[in-house]
Coordinates of C-alpha atoms in Angstrom, one line a residue:
M157 CA 128.3 38.0 64.7
E158 CA 132.0 40.1 64.1
R159 CA 133.7 40.9 67.2
V160 CA 135.2 43.9 67.0
L161 CA 138.0 45.9 68.1
V162 CA 138.2 49.6 67.6
V163 CA 141.6 50.8 67.6
L164 CA 141.4 54.7 68.1
N165 CA 144.1 57.2 67.5
P166 CA 142.8 60.4 69.0
S167 CA 145.7 62.5 67.3
A168 CA 145.1 61.9 64.2
R169 CA 144.0 65.0 61.6
R170 CA 147.0 67.1 63.9
G171 CA 143.9 65.8 67.0
G172 CA 140.8 66.5 65.2
A173 CA 139.9 63.1 65.3
G174 CA 138.5 62.8 69.0
G175 CA 135.3 63.8 67.9
R176 CA 134.3 61.4 65.8
K177 CA 134.0 58.3 67.9
L178 CA 131.1 59.0 69.9
K179 CA 129.8 59.2 66.1
L180 CA 131.1 55.8 65.1
E181 CA 130.5 54.2 68.4
A182 CA 126.5 55.1 67.5
A183 CA 127.2 53.8 64.4
L184 CA 128.6 50.7 65.5
R185 CA 125.2 50.0 68.0
A186 CA 123.0 50.8 65.8
A187 CA 124.5 48.3 63.0
G188 CA 124.4 45.9 66.2
L189 CA 127.5 45.2 66.1
G190 CA 129.3 44.0 70.0
Y191 CA 132.4 46.0 69.4
D192 CA 135.1 46.8 72.9
L193 CA 137.3 50.4 71.6
V194 CA 140.4 51.0 72.6
E195 CA 142.5 54.4 72.1
T196 CA 146.4 55.2 71.5
T197 CA 148.7 57.3 73.9
G198 CA 151.4 57.0 71.2
P199 CA 153.6 55.6 68.8
G200 CA 153.4 52.0 68.5
D201 CA 150.6 51.4 70.6
A202 CA 148.2 51.4 67.4
R203 CA 150.5 47.9 66.5
A204 CA 150.8 46.4 70.0
L205 CA 146.8 46.3 70.5
A206 CA 146.1 45.2 67.4
R207 CA 148.5 42.2 68.0
A208 CA 147.1 42.0 71.3
G209 CA 143.7 41.7 69.5
S210 CA 143.8 39.7 67.0
G211 CA 145.4 36.8 69.7
R212 CA 142.4 37.2 71.6
G213 CA 139.9 36.2 68.9
Y214 CA 138.2 39.3 67.7
T215 CA 137.3 38.6 63.6
V216 CA 137.9 43.2 62.6
I217 CA 140.0 45.4 63.9
L218 CA 138.5 48.2 62.6
A219 CA 141.6 51.1 62.3
A220 CA 140.3 54.6 63.1
G221 CA 143.2 56.9 62.2
G222 CA 145.2 58.2 59.7
D223 CA 147.5 55.9 57.3
G224 CA 150.2 56.1 60.0
T225 CA 147.5 54.4 62.2
I226 CA 146.8 51.9 59.8
N227 CA 150.1 50.5 59.2
E228 CA 150.5 50.1 62.7
V229 CA 147.4 47.5 63.1
V230 CA 148.3 46.0 59.7
N231 CA 151.6 45.2 61.2
G232 CA 149.9 44.4 65.0
M233 CA 148.0 41.8 62.8
A234 CA 151.1 40.4 60.4
E235 CA 152.7 40.0 64.1
A236 CA 150.4 37.6 65.5
A237 CA 149.5 35.7 61.9
S238 CA 150.9 32.9 61.5
P239 CA 153.2 33.3 58.4
G240 CA 152.2 33.0 54.5
L241 CA 148.4 33.0 56.4
G242 CA 145.8 35.9 56.1
L243 CA 146.1 38.8 59.1
G244 CA 142.1 38.4 59.6
K245 CA 139.9 41.2 58.8
L246 CA 140.7 44.9 58.4
A247 CA 138.3 47.4 59.0
I248 CA 139.3 51.4 58.0
F249 CA 137.6 54.1 58.8
P250 CA 139.6 57.2 57.4
I251 CA 139.7 60.2 59.8
G252 CA 143.8 61.4 59.0
T253 CA 145.6 64.6 57.0
G254 CA 146.4 62.1 54.1
N255 CA 144.0 58.8 54.3
D256 CA 146.1 57.7 50.8
L257 CA 145.4 54.0 51.7
S258 CA 141.6 54.6 51.6
F259 CA 141.6 57.2 48.5
A260 CA 143.3 54.1 46.7
L261 CA 140.5 51.7 47.4
L262 CA 137.7 54.2 46.4
S263 CA 140.3 54.9 42.8
H264 CA 140.3 51.2 42.0
T265 CA 136.5 50.6 43.0
L266 CA 137.7 48.1 45.8
G267 CA 135.7 50.3 48.0
C268 CA 136.0 52.0 51.2
P269 CA 133.6 54.0 53.9
R270 CA 134.1 56.7 54.6
S271 CA 131.4 58.1 57.1
P272 CA 130.5 56.2 60.7
E273 CA 127.1 54.8 59.4
E274 CA 129.4 53.2 55.9
V275 CA 131.9 52.4 58.3
A276 CA 129.3 49.7 60.2
A277 CA 127.2 48.8 57.5
A278 CA 130.3 47.5 55.7
I279 CA 131.3 45.9 58.8
A280 CA 127.7 44.5 59.5
G281 CA 127.7 43.0 55.7
G282 CA 130.6 41.3 55.7
R283 CA 132.2 42.0 52.2
T284 CA 135.6 41.8 52.6
R285 CA 138.8 42.8 49.0
R286 CA 142.2 40.9 49.4
I287 CA 144.8 43.4 48.4
D288 CA 148.8 42.8 48.4
L289 CA 151.1 43.7 51.5
G290 CA 154.0 45.4 51.2
L291 CA 157.4 44.6 53.0
L292 CA 160.7 46.4 53.6
R293 CA 163.7 45.6 54.9
A294 CA 166.2 48.9 55.2
R295 CA 169.2 48.6 56.7
G296 CA 171.6 51.3 58.4
A297 CA 174.4 52.2 61.1
S298 CA 171.5 52.0 63.5
G299 CA 170.4 48.7 62.9
E300 CA 167.6 47.1 60.7
V301 CA 163.9 47.7 60.1
S302 CA 161.6 45.0 59.1
R303 CA 158.1 45.9 58.4
Y304 CA 155.0 45.6 56.4
F305 CA 153.4 48.5 54.1
S306 CA 149.9 48.6 52.9
N307 CA 150.2 51.6 50.0
N308 CA 153.4 53.4 50.1
I309 CA 157.4 53.6 51.0
G310 CA 159.2 57.2 49.8
I311 CA 163.0 57.6 50.1
G312 CA 165.3 59.9 50.2
L313 CA 163.9 63.7 49.6
E314 CA 159.9 62.4 49.6
A315 CA 161.0 60.9 53.6
S316 CA 162.8 64.2 54.5
V317 CA 159.8 66.1 53.5
T318 CA 157.8 64.0 55.9
L319 CA 160.5 64.7 58.6
A320 CA 159.7 68.4 58.1
T321 CA 155.9 68.3 57.9
H322 CA 156.1 67.6 61.5
R323 CA 157.4 71.4 62.0
I324 CA 154.2 72.6 60.2
R325 CA 151.4 73.5 61.7
G326 CA 147.9 74.7 60.2
L327 CA 148.6 72.9 56.9
R328 CA 146.8 69.8 55.4
G329 CA 147.5 67.9 52.1
P330 CA 149.5 68.7 48.7
L331 CA 149.7 72.4 50.4
L332 CA 151.0 71.1 53.7
Y333 CA 153.5 69.2 51.4
L334 CA 154.8 71.9 48.9
F335 CA 155.7 73.8 51.9
A336 CA 157.0 71.3 53.5
A337 CA 159.3 70.9 50.4
F338 CA 160.3 74.2 50.6
L339 CA 161.7 73.2 53.7
A340 CA 163.8 70.4 53.2
L341 CA 165.6 71.1 50.1
R342 CA 167.2 73.4 51.8
R343 CA 170.1 71.0 53.4
Y344 CA 168.9 67.6 50.8
K345 CA 172.1 66.2 48.6
T346 CA 171.2 63.8 45.9
P347 CA 173.2 60.4 46.6
W348 CA 174.1 57.8 44.3
A349 CA 172.0 54.7 44.0
E350 CA 172.5 51.5 42.9
I351 CA 169.3 50.4 42.3
S352 CA 168.0 46.3 40.9
W353 CA 164.6 44.7 40.2
E354 CA 163.0 42.0 39.3
T355 CA 160.5 42.9 36.6
E356 CA 156.5 40.9 35.9
S357 CA 158.4 38.4 34.2
G358 CA 161.1 37.8 36.2
Q359 CA 164.0 39.1 34.0
S360 CA 166.6 41.1 36.3
Q361 CA 167.1 44.7 35.4
S362 CA 169.3 47.3 37.2
F363 CA 171.4 51.2 37.2
T364 CA 173.3 53.4 39.4
R365 CA 173.2 57.3 39.6
R366 CA 172.6 60.3 41.2
I367 CA 169.2 60.2 42.6
T368 CA 166.5 63.2 44.1
L369 CA 164.1 60.5 45.6
V370 CA 162.4 57.2 45.1
S371 CA 158.5 56.2 45.7
I372 CA 157.5 52.6 45.5
G373 CA 153.7 52.5 45.8
N374 CA 151.3 49.3 46.3
G375 CA 148.6 52.5 46.2
M376 CA 148.5 55.0 43.7
R377 CA 148.8 57.9 46.1
A378 CA 151.2 59.6 49.0
G379 CA 151.5 62.6 51.0
G380 CA 148.1 63.6 51.1
G381 CA 147.2 63.9 47.4
F382 CA 150.1 63.5 45.1
R383 CA 149.4 60.6 42.3
I384 CA 153.0 59.6 42.5
T385 CA 152.4 56.2 41.4
P386 CA 149.2 56.7 39.5
D387 CA 148.9 53.4 37.6
A388 CA 149.9 51.3 41.0
R389 CA 147.2 48.9 41.4
L390 CA 146.8 47.5 44.9
D391 CA 145.7 43.8 43.9
D392 CA 148.1 43.1 41.3
G393 CA 150.9 41.3 42.6
L394 CA 153.4 44.3 41.8
L395 CA 155.0 47.5 42.9
D396 CA 155.3 50.8 41.4
A397 CA 157.9 53.0 41.8
A398 CA 158.8 56.2 40.8
V399 CA 162.9 57.3 40.3
A400 CA 163.5 60.5 40.4
K401 CA 167.0 61.8 39.0
D402 CA 169.5 63.9 40.1
L403 CA 167.3 67.5 40.0
T404 CA 168.0 71.0 40.4
R405 CA 165.5 72.8 43.6
R406 CA 163.7 74.2 40.7
R407 CA 163.1 71.6 38.7
V408 CA 161.4 69.5 42.0
L409 CA 159.0 72.3 42.7
V410 CA 158.0 72.0 38.8
L411 CA 157.5 68.7 39.0
L412 CA 155.9 68.4 42.4
P413 CA 152.6 70.4 41.4
Q414 CA 152.1 67.9 38.3
A415 CA 152.6 64.7 41.0
I416 CA 149.3 66.2 42.2
V417 CA 147.3 64.8 38.9
G418 CA 150.3 62.2 38.2
A419 CA 151.7 63.6 35.2
H420 CA 154.9 64.2 36.2
T421 CA 155.0 60.3 34.9
R422 CA 155.7 61.9 31.6
S423 CA 158.8 64.3 32.3
P424 CA 162.0 62.7 31.3
A425 CA 163.4 63.6 34.9
V426 CA 160.7 60.1 35.9
Q427 CA 161.8 56.9 35.5
M428 CA 159.0 54.3 36.3
I429 CA 159.3 51.3 37.6
R430 CA 156.8 48.4 37.6
C431 CA 158.5 45.6 40.0
R432 CA 157.9 42.5 42.0
R433 CA 160.9 43.2 43.8
L434 CA 163.1 46.5 44.1
A435 CA 166.6 46.9 45.6
L436 CA 168.4 49.8 46.6
R437 CA 171.6 51.0 47.8
F438 CA 173.0 54.7 48.5
D439 CA 176.5 56.1 49.2
Q440 CA 175.1 58.2 51.9
P441 CA 172.6 57.3 54.9
L442 CA 168.6 58.1 53.4
P443 CA 165.6 58.8 55.8
V444 CA 162.9 55.9 54.9
H445 CA 159.0 56.2 55.8
L446 CA 156.1 53.8 55.3
D447 CA 153.0 54.4 55.0
G448 CA 153.6 58.5 56.4
E449 CA 155.3 57.2 59.0
V450 CA 159.5 58.0 59.2
V451 CA 160.8 54.1 60.2
A452 CA 164.5 54.8 59.6
E453 CA 167.0 57.8 59.5
D454 CA 169.6 56.6 58.1
A455 CA 169.4 53.3 55.9
Q456 CA 171.8 52.6 52.8
E457 CA 170.4 49.4 52.1
V458 CA 166.5 49.2 51.2
E459 CA 164.9 45.9 49.5
A460 CA 161.0 45.8 49.4
T461 CA 158.8 42.9 47.8
L462 CA 155.0 41.7 48.2
E463 CA 152.9 39.7 49.3
P464 CA 149.8 38.8 47.1
G465 CA 146.5 39.3 48.6
R466 CA 147.4 38.7 52.2
L467 CA 145.8 41.3 53.5
E468 CA 142.0 40.8 53.7
I469 CA 140.1 44.5 53.7
I470 CA 136.1 45.4 54.9
V471 CA 134.4 47.0 51.8

């Protein structure tokens, strides 16, 4: 019998997730599962709770929230795990604003339960799939950041847009992101970037140019509905990156709607990269978001790598 720790973020979906708590608990009890439920009260809580839970013998950590909550839970599980070994079993109840990771799991036929009853049945059934676990290292004037990610990294304008979404109320999904882009573009200045990567066959490639943004995907979707890296696969051992060249504001606003369906990849203004490792240097400090949460605001060096198959997800 699985022993489940539920880490629930009542503030997910901008405070609308708390009402799902009772339904989730009823579903877990109906499935005959033993569980404990803890609620987060602020940033970092889900990470600490998952780390402690992994160390206390829970066999499943259930992240109930959005992509940011899942990211914190994954990092807590990773901190409790031995280097190079699996993190333990992660279950997901996607009740956030974007739910990009759960959408990617569904799109790749890996499976992701959506309702409380489906989540409880999946945990009781015990079927799992392994996906790749990404690792970000970022350095800037304020120090170094080392964090795991399951879905996406956004650098430059994408992270600036994420910051802008925090100032907007009443919108969700692509519409929220599009409006935030209007706000972020007012002050954004494109940096020079030196980008190098290791290809699938082990070759080294690089270029230096002005760029507008870099989006690195383990999964296909970011921003609550944008298929920025539409060909990315969660279990192929590779990262996909979209690099937008130096674009005018008008060109950015033309490309953003195309990114909802992944059509931006056909534009000469966007270079798509598939790689095992990606390293970037910038001539000015830039914000970086990780699975929808900004983790650095002044990064000038960024490296993204993968640990294939290290994250086990209940499906």
